XYZ file of C-alpha atoms in Angstrom:
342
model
C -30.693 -0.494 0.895
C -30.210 -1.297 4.453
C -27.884 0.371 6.842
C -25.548 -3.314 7.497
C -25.415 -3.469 3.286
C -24.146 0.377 3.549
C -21.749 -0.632 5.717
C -20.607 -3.892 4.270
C -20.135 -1.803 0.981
C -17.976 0.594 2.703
C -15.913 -1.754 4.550
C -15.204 -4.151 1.902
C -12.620 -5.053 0.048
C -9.447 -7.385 -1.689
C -5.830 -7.319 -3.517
C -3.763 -9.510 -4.973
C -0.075 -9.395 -4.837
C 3.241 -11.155 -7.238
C 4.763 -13.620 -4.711
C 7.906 -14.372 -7.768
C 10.452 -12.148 -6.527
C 13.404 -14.789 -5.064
C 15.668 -12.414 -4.092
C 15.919 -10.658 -1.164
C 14.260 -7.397 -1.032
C 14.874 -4.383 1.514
C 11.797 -2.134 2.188
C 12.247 1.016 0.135
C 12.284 4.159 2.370
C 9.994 6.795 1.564
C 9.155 10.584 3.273
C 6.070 10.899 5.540
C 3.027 11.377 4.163
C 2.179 14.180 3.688
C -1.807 15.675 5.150
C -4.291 14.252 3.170
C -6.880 16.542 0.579
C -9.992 16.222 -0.760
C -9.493 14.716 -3.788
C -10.674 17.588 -6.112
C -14.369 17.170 -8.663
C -14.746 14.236 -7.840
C -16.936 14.004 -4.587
C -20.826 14.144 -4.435
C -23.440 15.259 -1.102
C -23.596 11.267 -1.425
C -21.424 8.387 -0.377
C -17.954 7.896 -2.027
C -15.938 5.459 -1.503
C -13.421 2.100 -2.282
C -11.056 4.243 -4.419
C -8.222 2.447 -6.797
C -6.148 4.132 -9.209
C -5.134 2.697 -12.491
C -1.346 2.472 -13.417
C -0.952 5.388 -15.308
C -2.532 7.591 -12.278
C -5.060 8.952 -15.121
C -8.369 6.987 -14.073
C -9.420 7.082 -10.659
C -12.308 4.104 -10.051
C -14.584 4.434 -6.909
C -17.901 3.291 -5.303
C -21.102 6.056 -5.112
C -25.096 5.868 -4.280
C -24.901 9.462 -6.136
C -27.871 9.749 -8.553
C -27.728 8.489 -11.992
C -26.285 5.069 -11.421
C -27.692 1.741 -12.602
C -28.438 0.535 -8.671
C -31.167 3.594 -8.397
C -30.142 4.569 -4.491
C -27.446 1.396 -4.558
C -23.653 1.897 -5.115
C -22.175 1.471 -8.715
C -18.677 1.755 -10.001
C -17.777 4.952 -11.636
C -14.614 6.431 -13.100
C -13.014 10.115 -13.035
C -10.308 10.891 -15.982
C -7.366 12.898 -16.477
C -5.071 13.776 -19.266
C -2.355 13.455 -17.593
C -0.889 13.528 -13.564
C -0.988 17.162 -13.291
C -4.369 17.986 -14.624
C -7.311 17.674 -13.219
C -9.891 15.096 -12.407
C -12.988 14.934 -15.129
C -16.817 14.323 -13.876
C -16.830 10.899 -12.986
C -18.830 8.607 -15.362
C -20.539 6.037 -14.242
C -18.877 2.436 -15.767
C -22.714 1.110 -17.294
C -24.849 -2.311 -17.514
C -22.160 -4.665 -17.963
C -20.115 -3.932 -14.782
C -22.845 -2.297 -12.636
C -26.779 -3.804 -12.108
C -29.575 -3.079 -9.632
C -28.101 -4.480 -6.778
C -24.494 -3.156 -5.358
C -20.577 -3.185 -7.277
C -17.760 -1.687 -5.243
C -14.035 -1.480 -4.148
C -12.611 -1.886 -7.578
C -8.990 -3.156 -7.562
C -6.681 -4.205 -10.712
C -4.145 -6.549 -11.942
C -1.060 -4.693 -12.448
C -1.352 -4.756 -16.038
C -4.506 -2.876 -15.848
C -6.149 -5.830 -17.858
C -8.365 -7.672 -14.849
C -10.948 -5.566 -12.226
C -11.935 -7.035 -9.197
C -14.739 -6.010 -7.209
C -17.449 -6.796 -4.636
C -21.068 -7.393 -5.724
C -24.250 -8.580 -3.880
C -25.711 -8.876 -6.978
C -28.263 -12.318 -6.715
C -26.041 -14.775 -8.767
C -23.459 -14.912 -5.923
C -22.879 -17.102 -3.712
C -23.085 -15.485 -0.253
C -23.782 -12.201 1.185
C -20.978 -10.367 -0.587
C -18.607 -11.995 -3.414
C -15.489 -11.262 -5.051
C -16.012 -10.953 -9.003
C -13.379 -9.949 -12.041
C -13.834 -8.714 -15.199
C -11.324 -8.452 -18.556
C -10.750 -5.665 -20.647
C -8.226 -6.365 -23.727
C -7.554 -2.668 -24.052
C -5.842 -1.132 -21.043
C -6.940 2.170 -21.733
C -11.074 1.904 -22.331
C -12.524 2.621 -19.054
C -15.800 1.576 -20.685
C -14.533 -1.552 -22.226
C -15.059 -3.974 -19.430
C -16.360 -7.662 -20.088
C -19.001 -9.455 -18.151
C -18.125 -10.067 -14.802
C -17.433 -13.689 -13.842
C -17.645 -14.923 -10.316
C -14.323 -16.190 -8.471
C -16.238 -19.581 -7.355
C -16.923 -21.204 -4.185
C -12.897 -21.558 -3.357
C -12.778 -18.014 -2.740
C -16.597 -16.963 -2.180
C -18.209 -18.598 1.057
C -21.892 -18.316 2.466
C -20.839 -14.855 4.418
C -19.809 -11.669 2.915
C -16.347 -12.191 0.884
C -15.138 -8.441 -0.072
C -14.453 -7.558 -3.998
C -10.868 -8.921 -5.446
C -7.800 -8.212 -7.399
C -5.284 -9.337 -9.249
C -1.499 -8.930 -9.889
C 0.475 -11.074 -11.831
C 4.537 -11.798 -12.114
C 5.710 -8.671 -14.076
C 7.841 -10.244 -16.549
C 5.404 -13.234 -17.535
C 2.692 -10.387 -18.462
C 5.881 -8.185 -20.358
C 5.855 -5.492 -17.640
C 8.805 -3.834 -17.177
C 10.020 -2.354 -13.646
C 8.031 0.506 -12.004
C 10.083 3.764 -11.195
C 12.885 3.270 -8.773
C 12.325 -0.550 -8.475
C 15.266 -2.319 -8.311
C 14.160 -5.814 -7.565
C 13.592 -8.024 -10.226
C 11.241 -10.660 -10.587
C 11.148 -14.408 -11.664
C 8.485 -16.432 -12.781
C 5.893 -17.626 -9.827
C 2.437 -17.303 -8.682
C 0.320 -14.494 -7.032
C -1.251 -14.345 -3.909
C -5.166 -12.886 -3.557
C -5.580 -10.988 -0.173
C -8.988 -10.129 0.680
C -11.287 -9.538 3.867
C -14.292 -11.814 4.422
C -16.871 -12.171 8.015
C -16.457 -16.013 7.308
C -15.602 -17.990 10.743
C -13.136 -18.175 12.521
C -13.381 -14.292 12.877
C -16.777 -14.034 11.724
C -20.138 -13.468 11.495
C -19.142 -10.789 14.273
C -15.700 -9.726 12.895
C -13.832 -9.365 9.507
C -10.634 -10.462 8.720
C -7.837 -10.315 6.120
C -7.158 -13.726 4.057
C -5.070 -14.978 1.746
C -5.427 -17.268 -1.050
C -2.498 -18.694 -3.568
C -3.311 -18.375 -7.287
C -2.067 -22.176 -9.445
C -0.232 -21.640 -12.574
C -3.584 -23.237 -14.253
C -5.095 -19.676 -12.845
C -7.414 -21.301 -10.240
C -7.265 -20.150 -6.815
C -6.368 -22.540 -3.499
C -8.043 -22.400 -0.276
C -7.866 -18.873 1.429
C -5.893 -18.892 4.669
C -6.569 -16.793 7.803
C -4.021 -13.701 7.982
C -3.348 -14.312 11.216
C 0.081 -11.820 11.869
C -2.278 -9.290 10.739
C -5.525 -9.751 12.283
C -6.518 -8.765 15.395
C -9.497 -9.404 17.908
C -10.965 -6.317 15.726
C -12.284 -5.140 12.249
C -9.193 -5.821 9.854
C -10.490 -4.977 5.951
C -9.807 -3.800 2.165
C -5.778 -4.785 2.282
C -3.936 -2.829 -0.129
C -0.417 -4.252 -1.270
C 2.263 -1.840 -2.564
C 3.601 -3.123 -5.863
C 6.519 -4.990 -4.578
C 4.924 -6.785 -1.693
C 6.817 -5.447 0.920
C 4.264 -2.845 2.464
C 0.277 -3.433 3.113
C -2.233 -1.142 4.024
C -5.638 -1.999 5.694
C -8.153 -0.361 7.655
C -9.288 -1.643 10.812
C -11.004 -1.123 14.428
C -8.601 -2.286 16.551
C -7.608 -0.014 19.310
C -5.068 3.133 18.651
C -1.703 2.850 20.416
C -2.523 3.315 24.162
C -6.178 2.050 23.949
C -7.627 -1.429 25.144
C -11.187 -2.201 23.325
C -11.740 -2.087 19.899
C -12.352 1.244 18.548
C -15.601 3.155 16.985
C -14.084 4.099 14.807
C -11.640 2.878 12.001
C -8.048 4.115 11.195
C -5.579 3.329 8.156
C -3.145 0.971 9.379
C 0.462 -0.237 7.519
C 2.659 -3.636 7.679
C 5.944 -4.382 6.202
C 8.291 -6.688 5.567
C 11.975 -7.192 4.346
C 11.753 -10.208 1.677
C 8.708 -11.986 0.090
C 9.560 -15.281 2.585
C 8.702 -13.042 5.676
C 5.999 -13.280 7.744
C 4.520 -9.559 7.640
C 6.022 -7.061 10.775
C 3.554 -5.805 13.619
C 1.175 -3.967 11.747
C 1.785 0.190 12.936
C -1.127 3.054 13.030
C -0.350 5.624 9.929
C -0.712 8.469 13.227
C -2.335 11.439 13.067
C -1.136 13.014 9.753
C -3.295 10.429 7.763
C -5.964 9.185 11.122
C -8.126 11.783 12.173
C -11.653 11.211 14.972
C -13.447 10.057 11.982
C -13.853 6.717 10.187
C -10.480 6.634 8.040
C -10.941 3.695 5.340
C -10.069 1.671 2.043
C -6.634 3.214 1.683
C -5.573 2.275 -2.116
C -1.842 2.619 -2.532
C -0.334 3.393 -6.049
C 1.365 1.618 -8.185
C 4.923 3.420 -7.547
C 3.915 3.327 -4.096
C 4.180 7.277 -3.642
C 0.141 8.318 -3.551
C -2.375 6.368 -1.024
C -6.338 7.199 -1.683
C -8.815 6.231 0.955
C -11.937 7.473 1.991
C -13.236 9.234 5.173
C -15.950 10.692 7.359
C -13.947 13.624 8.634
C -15.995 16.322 5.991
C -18.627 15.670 7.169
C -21.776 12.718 7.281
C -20.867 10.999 3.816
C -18.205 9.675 2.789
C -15.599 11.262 0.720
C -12.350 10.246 -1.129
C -9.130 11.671 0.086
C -5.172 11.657 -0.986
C -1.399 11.996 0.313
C 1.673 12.025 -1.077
C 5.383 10.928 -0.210
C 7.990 11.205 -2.028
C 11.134 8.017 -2.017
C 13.915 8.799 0.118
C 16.760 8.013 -1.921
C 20.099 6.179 -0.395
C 23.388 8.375 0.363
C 25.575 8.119 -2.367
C 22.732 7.721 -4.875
C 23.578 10.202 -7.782
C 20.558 9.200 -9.233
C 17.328 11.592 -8.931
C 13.780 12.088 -9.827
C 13.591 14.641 -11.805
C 11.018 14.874 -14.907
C 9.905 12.160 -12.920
C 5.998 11.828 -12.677
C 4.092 10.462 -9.562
């Protein structure tokens, strides 16, 4: 595999967030992070990558060229296992023939009710250089029970490289109840699909974050240029906490202080205050999370209190990284987490 598909693969990426909520919402306050770890048995000496954890926090999904995958030398999608939060990670297992083939699967991402995977392929059935295809599981907990993949069509996928969705539908339509510490209810309403793609105007050159409405019919509309969000740069894999009031992203724009885009990438963050907002100036996640090397494909949990990415800084490859924060709760709030699990 060439060095441009290595890259692609490791830039790539797409997330889908619930646009229902009508009420106001106030960004929750959380701690800093807190300095990011190897994530523990789960790297290779190869290149890891794209990380997404499920709901639960007990299956952690990634990207590898490590030997013993379907793509011989390509990257496949492979899963580590846990018991619960506070054991450890298993050997990761590769996910098999019906998610993975010859060519290359990455940057998994799910629906929130763990039922839909998203994910990048250049597999030869696509339509451009890189498309965004989903698969269905009926049982939320088989790892291995994954259904052939379908491709999102030509509304989403263009001629240029189009990096791997996801999915999140209204809570309360799919029977969800309200994650840990979320107050904010939700009515019935669409999704939105974010997702990078090289397509002009920003492309071939540059990557940018998009947006696409999903139709109560489940078809997608026309993606639309993220333009509060972009820059002149590399903008890619967007990350939406569950709420959609905080995105993460990696890009190459400059650091606070610089000028040109960088040579490196760095984990970047947006907020807002309500769903009707345009998103805030997005801010550098500083040098707790950012180090000299390539900082990438942040993932950011489902109760919003654990971001995975990948990085450079160990080294040649790529490995996958983690931090913490705990939520900062109001004054007055006799409330607390304890017996509480991340």
């Amino acid at each position: 595999m060439g060095i441009r598909w290595k890259l692609l693969f490791a830039f790539a990426t797409l997330v889908v967030v619930d646009l229902s909520a009508a009420d106001p919402l106030a960004v929750k306050k959380f701690s800093d992070w807190s300095a990011p770890v190897l994530v523990p048995h789960v790297n290779s000496e190869f290149a890891d990558s794209g990380p997404a954890i499920s709901r639960d926090g007990r299956s952690l999904y990634f990207q590898s060229n490590r030997p013993g995958g379907i793509g011989m030398g390509n990257f496949d999608i492979w899963v580590s296992q846990r018991a619960s939060v506070k054991d450890s990670w298993g050997a990761p297992v590769n996910l098999g023939p019906t998610v993975n083939t010859d060519a290359n699967e990455g940057v998994p991402a799910f629906s929130r009710d763990g039922h839909w995977m998203f994910f990048t392929s250049n597999r030869p059935t696509g339509l451009g250089a890189l498309d965004l295809w989903v698969s269905y599981r009926r049982n939320t907990h088989n790892d291995f029970g994954w259904g052939a993949p379908m491709n999102l069509g030509p509304k989403i996928n263009a001629s240029f490289g189009d990096a791997g969705p996801s999915y999140f539908a209204n809570r309360e339509r799919d029977g969800d109840e309200k994650e840990d510490g979320d107050e904010h209810g939700d009515e019935d309403g669409g999704a939105l699909l974010f997702f990078d793609s090289n397509r002009p105007p920003g492309g071939p050159t540059n990557t940018e974050l998009y947006v696409s409405p999903q139709y109560s019919d489940g078809s997608f509309g026309l993606p639309a240029v993220l333009s509060e969000l972009n820059s002149p740069c590399n903008d890619i894999r967007p990350s939406i906490r569950s709420d959609g009031l905080e995105i993460f992203f990696h890009s190459s724009r400059p650091a606070p202080g610089g000028a040109a885009c960088a040579a490196t990438t760095d984990l970047w963050v947006a907020t807002r205050d309500t769903l009707s907002q345009v998103w805030n100036t997005p801010e550098n996640l500083g040098p707790v999370i950012n180090g000299a090397s390539n900082d990438i494909q942040p993932y950011i949990s489902s109760d919003g209190r654990t971001l995975y990415f990948a990085s450079t800084r160990s080294g040649d490859q790529l490995d996958l990284f983690v931090s913490t924060r705990s939520r900062s709760k109001p004054r007055g709030d006799d409330d607390d987490d304890r017996g509480k699990k991340d």
